[in-house]
Amino acid sequence: MSDKKNWPLWEIFVRSKNGLEHRHFGSLHAADAEMALENARDVYTRRSEGVSIWVVESKYITASNPEENGEFFEPAADKVYRHPTFYELPDELKHM
Amino acid sequence: MSEKEIKNLEEIFEAKIARDEKIEPKDWMPEKYRQTHIRQISQHAHSEIVGMLPEGNWITRAPSLRRKVALLAKVQDEAGHGLYLYSACETLGVSRDELYEQLHTGKAKYSSIFNYPTLTWADMGAIGWLVDGAAIINQVPLCNTSFGPYARAMVRVCKEESFHQRQGYEIMLTLCNGTPEQKEMAQDALNRWWWPSLMMLGPTDDESVHTAQSMKWKLKRKTNDELRQQFIDQTVPQADILGITIPDPDLKWNEETGHYDFGPIDWDEFWQVVKGHGPCNKERIAARVNAWNNGEWVRDAAMAYAEKQENKKVSKAS
């Protein structure tokens, strides 16, 4: 293995049709963004699975650490009043 | 981390898998889980990539344009499947370069079936029908495996694989409905591919060293022997429709078990091929290494161009 610079890794997001969000489909290697788009088209949309593609170089993604999930997501844990079922209403009241 | 802490993490981990929760790349996992997955996913990826070679052999000689575009699309799918799997494997912290290095030096294995030669056009039919058929049986349970990126890649692979088997069976059907010589070609291909296809489902359960652990991690949901029986039961009626004979004199329906009984498999041949003594082991790896080495200047040029463009942007901005 040489210490030559290899093609970086890109994360691929595909919108399968208008009205839907872009969804993470996987990753691939490419020399630049344009090549990443073309490779993503060939790798992930060979059967018309997409109408729009985003590519982001993997190194620019910052991810939360699952080992800290407890404290990180803790603020939501004790806020039951954010859910509709927290509120006690009479049964006669329908559709609310 | 102390031994006690690791043991604690391992228990949480095993419980998660038992509850059918998925493991994602950044989650804590036992080192053995990581290594086993790198081994299996990369072997799977290598099989897709090497699997292109026996079929690539026939693209330029396909008997019609219809057959040619179908075969080309199938081989292109295999490249795609290899890429989904490599990228799933890389989430475990191994680089693409390391994975290629392991393939090219023979450290990593790939499916032995691709070390057999494709002698006639009928082999394209037999491969699609039998080899892809066996692969589907292997792969469908993997859509529920515990490692998230692997499971997601397998869902995509399985969706695409069914066209592969159908195009192969259609080739067989056409040959079997053709001249006696064409039907003879189909029979010859079945004769050569039948036993290697059965071996593709892996060593028998009592010989398989990884089965117990893999079942626990849901990396395997059925044993090799169960998968093999399923493959035989489903394939025999398909051969009947073609009107050709499976080359096993012991093959017969067993009313009691509800399955086909079959004759002994030549496992010596299997291990010989695994160890590198199959008809095409050297040729396959040489073709792969050549393609990689001869493509180096293209990869370098693309990288140099990308860097140049990037520098231009930077100097314009400043």
XYZ file of C-alpha atoms in Angstrom:
414
model
C 0.000 0.000 0.000
C 1.374 3.419 -0.914
C 0.810 6.603 1.067
C -0.592 8.191 -2.065
C -3.802 10.120 -1.658
C -6.801 7.863 -2.250
C -10.213 8.916 -3.479
C -12.129 10.178 -0.440
C -15.360 8.673 0.851
C -18.691 10.391 0.159
C -22.078 9.871 1.811
C -24.959 9.607 -0.637
C -28.480 10.938 -0.058
C -31.249 10.253 -2.571
C -34.721 11.738 -2.936
C -36.780 8.939 -4.455
C -39.544 11.265 -5.663
C -40.632 14.839 -5.202
C -42.504 15.258 -1.952
C -40.180 12.906 -0.088
C -37.022 13.826 1.816
C -33.511 12.858 0.795
C -32.565 9.646 2.552
C -29.136 8.188 3.280
C -28.486 5.397 0.745
C -24.866 4.487 1.447
C -21.415 5.744 0.572
C -18.836 5.514 -2.191
C -15.381 6.715 -3.180
C -14.839 9.445 -5.767
C -12.129 11.965 -6.619
C -14.462 14.974 -6.500
C -18.087 15.987 -5.998
C -19.018 15.740 -9.656
C -17.665 12.209 -9.908
C -19.399 11.327 -6.646
C -22.715 12.426 -8.172
C -22.183 10.400 -11.337
C -21.026 7.324 -9.439
C -23.984 7.667 -7.060
C -26.305 7.731 -10.053
C -24.757 4.516 -11.393
C -24.522 2.738 -8.042
C -27.751 3.764 -6.322
C -30.279 4.705 -9.024
C -29.880 2.066 -11.752
C -33.633 1.407 -11.661
C -34.931 4.975 -11.430
C -34.839 5.013 -7.616
C -34.143 8.739 -7.487
C -34.943 12.204 -8.813
C -32.321 14.092 -6.824
C -28.971 13.214 -5.241
C -26.908 14.954 -2.573
C -23.290 13.992 -1.953
C -21.322 15.065 1.119
C -17.741 14.143 1.821
C -17.919 11.841 4.838
C -15.332 13.805 6.818
C -17.721 16.772 7.016
C -20.361 14.818 8.905
C -20.372 15.246 12.657
C -22.229 12.473 14.440
C -23.459 12.161 18.017
C -21.793 9.496 20.086
C -24.077 6.565 20.974
C -22.070 5.978 24.151
C -23.358 9.330 25.392
C -26.935 8.737 24.289
C -28.167 8.636 27.892
C -27.138 12.151 28.865
C -27.399 13.544 25.327
C -31.051 12.665 24.844
C -31.934 12.929 28.536
C -33.643 16.371 28.278
C -36.577 14.771 26.414
C -37.002 11.907 28.835
C -39.004 13.667 31.589
C -41.179 15.928 29.462
C -44.316 13.876 29.097
C -46.315 17.099 28.823
C -45.015 17.402 25.274
C -47.304 14.527 24.305
C -51.046 14.916 23.716
C -51.910 11.973 25.972
C -50.588 13.913 29.018
C -53.743 16.032 29.089
C -56.848 14.629 30.762
C -60.008 15.471 28.895
C -63.581 14.129 29.230
C -64.598 11.194 27.045
C -67.524 13.153 25.591
C -65.026 15.334 23.805
C -64.349 13.597 20.510
C -61.702 14.314 17.919
C -59.189 16.422 19.768
C -11.747 -0.722 30.358
C -11.781 -3.336 33.100
C -12.789 -6.906 32.396
C -15.948 -6.403 34.421
C -16.947 -3.358 32.390
C -16.420 -5.228 29.131
C -18.474 -8.146 30.411
C -21.244 -5.717 31.307
C -21.152 -4.124 27.846
C -21.196 -7.559 26.261
C -24.316 -8.487 28.180
C -26.099 -5.299 27.101
C -24.971 -6.014 23.538
C -26.210 -9.622 23.482
C -29.536 -8.542 24.991
C -29.945 -5.936 22.264
C -29.476 -8.559 19.558
C -31.819 -10.955 21.339
C -34.483 -8.205 21.257
C -33.887 -7.903 17.487
C -32.455 -4.418 17.851
C -29.920 -3.497 15.166
C -26.291 -2.687 15.853
C -25.067 0.484 14.128
C -21.433 1.291 13.269
C -20.691 3.667 16.153
C -22.324 1.432 18.793
C -20.056 -0.503 21.108
C -19.519 -4.067 19.872
C -17.289 -6.960 20.914
C -14.069 -7.061 18.901
C -14.965 -10.541 17.670
C -18.285 -9.283 16.312
C -16.449 -6.557 14.402
C -13.835 -8.947 12.997
C -16.372 -11.599 12.021
C -18.441 -9.005 10.206
C -15.452 -7.534 8.403
C -14.552 -11.052 7.275
C -18.012 -12.056 6.128
C -19.089 -8.760 4.530
C -15.797 -8.364 2.678
C -15.894 -11.982 1.476
C -19.353 -11.280 0.210
C -18.198 -8.089 -1.546
C -15.204 -9.876 -3.090
C -17.537 -12.604 -4.378
C -19.647 -10.018 -6.186
C -16.562 -8.448 -7.767
C -14.856 -11.716 -8.776
C -18.282 -13.032 -9.817
C -18.287 -10.535 -12.677
C -15.344 -12.271 -14.350
C -16.849 -15.620 -15.448
C -19.803 -13.788 -16.985
C -17.796 -10.930 -18.440
C -16.251 -13.688 -20.546
C -19.531 -14.005 -22.496
C -20.736 -10.407 -22.900
C -19.147 -9.955 -26.318
C -20.368 -13.367 -27.474
C -23.982 -13.224 -26.319
C -26.217 -14.697 -29.044
C -28.495 -11.659 -29.421
C -28.681 -8.001 -28.470
C -31.452 -8.825 -25.968
C -29.226 -11.345 -24.211
C -26.272 -8.996 -24.355
C -27.953 -6.018 -22.690
C -29.409 -8.315 -20.010
C -26.029 -9.887 -19.233
C -24.372 -6.492 -19.212
C -26.992 -5.185 -16.777
C -26.524 -8.229 -14.561
C -22.754 -7.803 -14.436
C -23.215 -4.097 -13.713
C -25.539 -5.005 -10.828
C -22.825 -7.248 -9.427
C -20.382 -4.329 -9.459
C -23.060 -2.328 -7.622
C -23.612 -5.097 -5.073
C -19.891 -5.256 -4.431
C -19.878 -1.502 -3.816
C -22.855 -1.558 -1.403
C -21.092 -4.272 0.548
C -17.660 -2.639 0.575
C -19.209 0.553 1.880
C -21.096 -1.382 4.593
C -17.817 -3.058 5.527
C -15.931 0.235 5.706
C -18.309 1.456 8.448
C -16.550 -1.084 10.696
C -13.321 0.887 10.466
C -11.461 -0.966 7.710
C -10.386 0.942 4.593
C -11.221 0.033 1.001
C -7.505 -0.226 0.289
C -7.016 -2.807 3.022
C -9.954 -4.814 1.706
C -8.573 -4.849 -1.840
C -5.137 -5.736 -0.520
C -6.618 -8.758 1.284
C -8.348 -9.913 -1.899
C -5.340 -9.392 -4.136
C -2.905 -11.176 -1.839
C -5.232 -14.123 -1.328
C -5.670 -13.383 2.380
C -9.410 -12.907 1.910
C -11.600 -15.549 0.319
C -14.467 -15.234 -2.133
C -17.103 -17.715 -3.187
C -15.366 -20.782 -4.660
C -17.967 -21.201 -7.370
C -16.298 -18.439 -9.389
C -13.191 -20.557 -9.746
C -14.966 -22.757 -12.284
C -14.721 -21.876 -15.994
C -17.642 -20.753 -18.195
C -17.198 -22.965 -21.253
C -20.399 -22.417 -23.241
C -23.239 -19.909 -23.536
C -25.424 -22.337 -21.568
C -23.227 -21.596 -18.554
C -24.738 -18.085 -18.466
C -28.108 -19.771 -18.086
C -26.934 -22.232 -15.454
C -25.163 -19.543 -13.432
C -28.210 -17.283 -13.340
C -30.521 -20.161 -12.510
C -28.386 -22.130 -10.030
C -25.646 -19.866 -8.708
C -27.888 -16.827 -8.308
C -30.626 -19.137 -7.038
C -28.340 -20.449 -4.293
C -27.122 -16.909 -3.590
C -30.693 -15.692 -3.081
C -31.346 -18.480 -0.588
C -28.207 -17.460 1.280
C -28.972 -13.758 1.124
C -32.654 -13.412 1.926
C -32.178 -14.271 5.637
C -29.346 -11.705 5.776
C -31.847 -8.876 5.189
C -32.665 -9.344 8.912
C -29.122 -9.673 10.176
C -28.146 -7.708 13.299
C -25.632 -5.289 11.761
C -27.625 -2.379 10.297
C -25.461 -1.416 7.291
C -25.150 -5.066 6.200
C -28.896 -5.666 6.504
C -29.683 -2.514 4.502
C -27.201 -3.455 1.765
C -28.743 -6.922 1.565
C -32.249 -5.524 1.111
C -31.036 -3.675 -1.967
C -29.100 -6.692 -3.254
C -32.055 -9.071 -2.856
C -34.421 -6.720 -4.671
C -32.122 -6.728 -7.681
C -31.132 -10.373 -7.598
C -34.428 -11.840 -8.737
C -33.961 -10.499 -12.271
C -30.639 -12.337 -12.380
C -32.188 -15.698 -11.686
C -35.076 -15.167 -14.090
C -32.789 -14.150 -16.967
C -30.702 -17.296 -16.345
C -33.709 -19.575 -16.271
C -35.041 -18.008 -19.468
C -31.738 -18.801 -21.205
C -32.022 -22.428 -20.038
C -35.643 -22.613 -21.148
C -34.811 -21.301 -24.625
C -31.990 -23.817 -25.035
C -34.164 -26.671 -23.783
C -36.875 -25.774 -26.293
C -34.318 -25.527 -29.094
C -32.449 -28.107 -31.165
C -31.218 -31.374 -29.584
C -27.696 -29.880 -29.590
C -28.916 -26.819 -27.697
C -30.719 -28.949 -25.145
C -27.552 -31.019 -24.787
C -25.655 -27.805 -24.012
C -28.154 -26.978 -21.271
C -27.812 -30.485 -19.801
C -24.017 -30.241 -19.909
C -24.103 -26.905 -18.078
C -26.405 -28.337 -15.394
C -24.054 -31.320 -15.014
C -21.078 -29.065 -14.383
C -22.763 -26.449 -12.168
C -25.034 -28.609 -10.004
C -22.542 -29.876 -7.433
C -20.546 -26.637 -7.097
C -23.884 -24.853 -6.519
C -24.701 -27.207 -3.633
C -21.241 -26.576 -2.182
C -21.859 -22.822 -2.382
C -24.181 -23.114 0.597
C -21.174 -23.972 2.734
C -19.747 -26.997 4.569
C -22.138 -29.347 6.384
C -23.322 -28.205 9.806
C -21.020 -30.552 11.713
C -18.017 -29.170 9.783
C -18.970 -25.513 9.913
C -16.889 -23.758 12.563
C -18.676 -20.417 12.576
C -22.320 -21.518 12.555
C -23.093 -21.451 16.306
C -21.689 -17.964 16.892
C -23.165 -16.635 13.650
C -26.632 -17.907 14.543
C -26.395 -16.127 17.909
C -25.512 -12.850 16.192
C -28.219 -13.398 13.587
C -25.497 -13.236 10.959
C -26.970 -16.555 9.990
C -30.596 -17.482 10.513
C -30.585 -20.962 9.016
C -27.807 -23.539 8.990
C -25.939 -24.496 5.802
C -27.696 -27.864 5.608
C -31.131 -26.273 5.983
C -30.329 -23.783 3.229
C -28.993 -26.535 0.967
C -32.120 -28.642 1.438
C -34.273 -25.602 0.647
C -32.275 -25.000 -2.527
C -32.609 -28.610 -3.691
C -36.330 -28.771 -2.917
C -36.980 -25.626 -4.894
C -34.682 -26.440 -7.843
C -35.703 -30.018 -8.695
C -39.179 -29.046 -10.010
C -37.549 -26.271 -12.050
C -35.276 -28.824 -13.736
C -38.364 -30.938 -14.454
C -39.989 -28.020 -16.292
C -36.828 -27.660 -18.381
C -36.866 -31.396 -19.079
C -33.235 -31.934 -18.088
C -31.825 -34.272 -15.462
C -30.032 -33.341 -12.252
C -26.767 -35.335 -12.214
C -27.437 -37.195 -8.973
C -28.618 -40.836 -9.176
C -29.544 -40.775 -5.471
C -31.876 -37.826 -5.822
C -35.427 -38.826 -4.939
C -38.496 -37.443 -3.202
C -38.911 -38.610 0.381
C -42.586 -38.746 1.269
C -41.829 -39.066 4.968
C -39.606 -35.998 5.394
C -41.287 -33.941 2.685
C -37.882 -33.215 1.168
C -35.646 -34.601 -1.553
C -32.923 -37.031 -0.478
C -29.649 -36.480 -2.314
C -26.300 -38.183 -2.835
C -22.976 -37.429 -1.124
C -21.180 -34.193 -1.966
C -17.489 -34.364 -2.885
C -16.150 -32.143 -0.105
C -12.544 -32.908 -1.046
C -13.144 -31.047 -4.278
C -14.678 -28.148 -2.317
C -11.671 -27.807 0.001
C -9.240 -28.131 -2.906
C -10.920 -25.187 -4.648
C -11.080 -23.159 -1.412
C -7.366 -23.737 -0.920
C -6.609 -22.303 -4.349
C -6.456 -25.414 -6.527
C -9.657 -24.888 -8.508
C -9.550 -24.649 -12.315
C -9.497 -20.814 -12.398
C -8.287 -19.485 -9.007
C -5.079 -18.012 -10.411
C -6.712 -16.636 -13.530
C -9.434 -14.836 -11.525
C -7.090 -13.118 -9.105
C -4.660 -12.244 -11.897
C -7.486 -10.600 -13.886
C -8.569 -8.651 -10.818
C -5.041 -7.524 -9.872
C -4.329 -6.515 -13.479
C -7.476 -4.429 -13.673
C -6.550 -2.703 -10.416
C -2.922 -2.040 -11.363
C -3.695 -0.951 -14.912
C -6.287 1.477 -13.584
C -3.897 3.151 -11.182
C -2.909 5.981 -13.522
C -6.592 6.802 -14.081
C -7.245 7.020 -10.331
C -4.159 9.174 -9.870
C -5.088 11.482 -12.748
C -8.613 11.951 -11.370
C -7.212 12.786 -7.937
C -4.656 15.225 -9.397
C -7.406 16.926 -11.421
C -9.673 17.199 -8.365
C -6.871 18.759 -6.326
C -6.050 21.214 -9.095
C -9.689 22.319 -9.340
C -9.852 22.694 -5.570
C -6.692 24.850 -5.527
C -8.106 27.043 -8.284
C -11.209 27.657 -6.213
C -9.132 28.541 -3.164
C -6.870 30.969 -5.031
C -9.870 32.692 -6.649
C -11.496 33.160 -3.254
C -8.451 34.742 -1.624
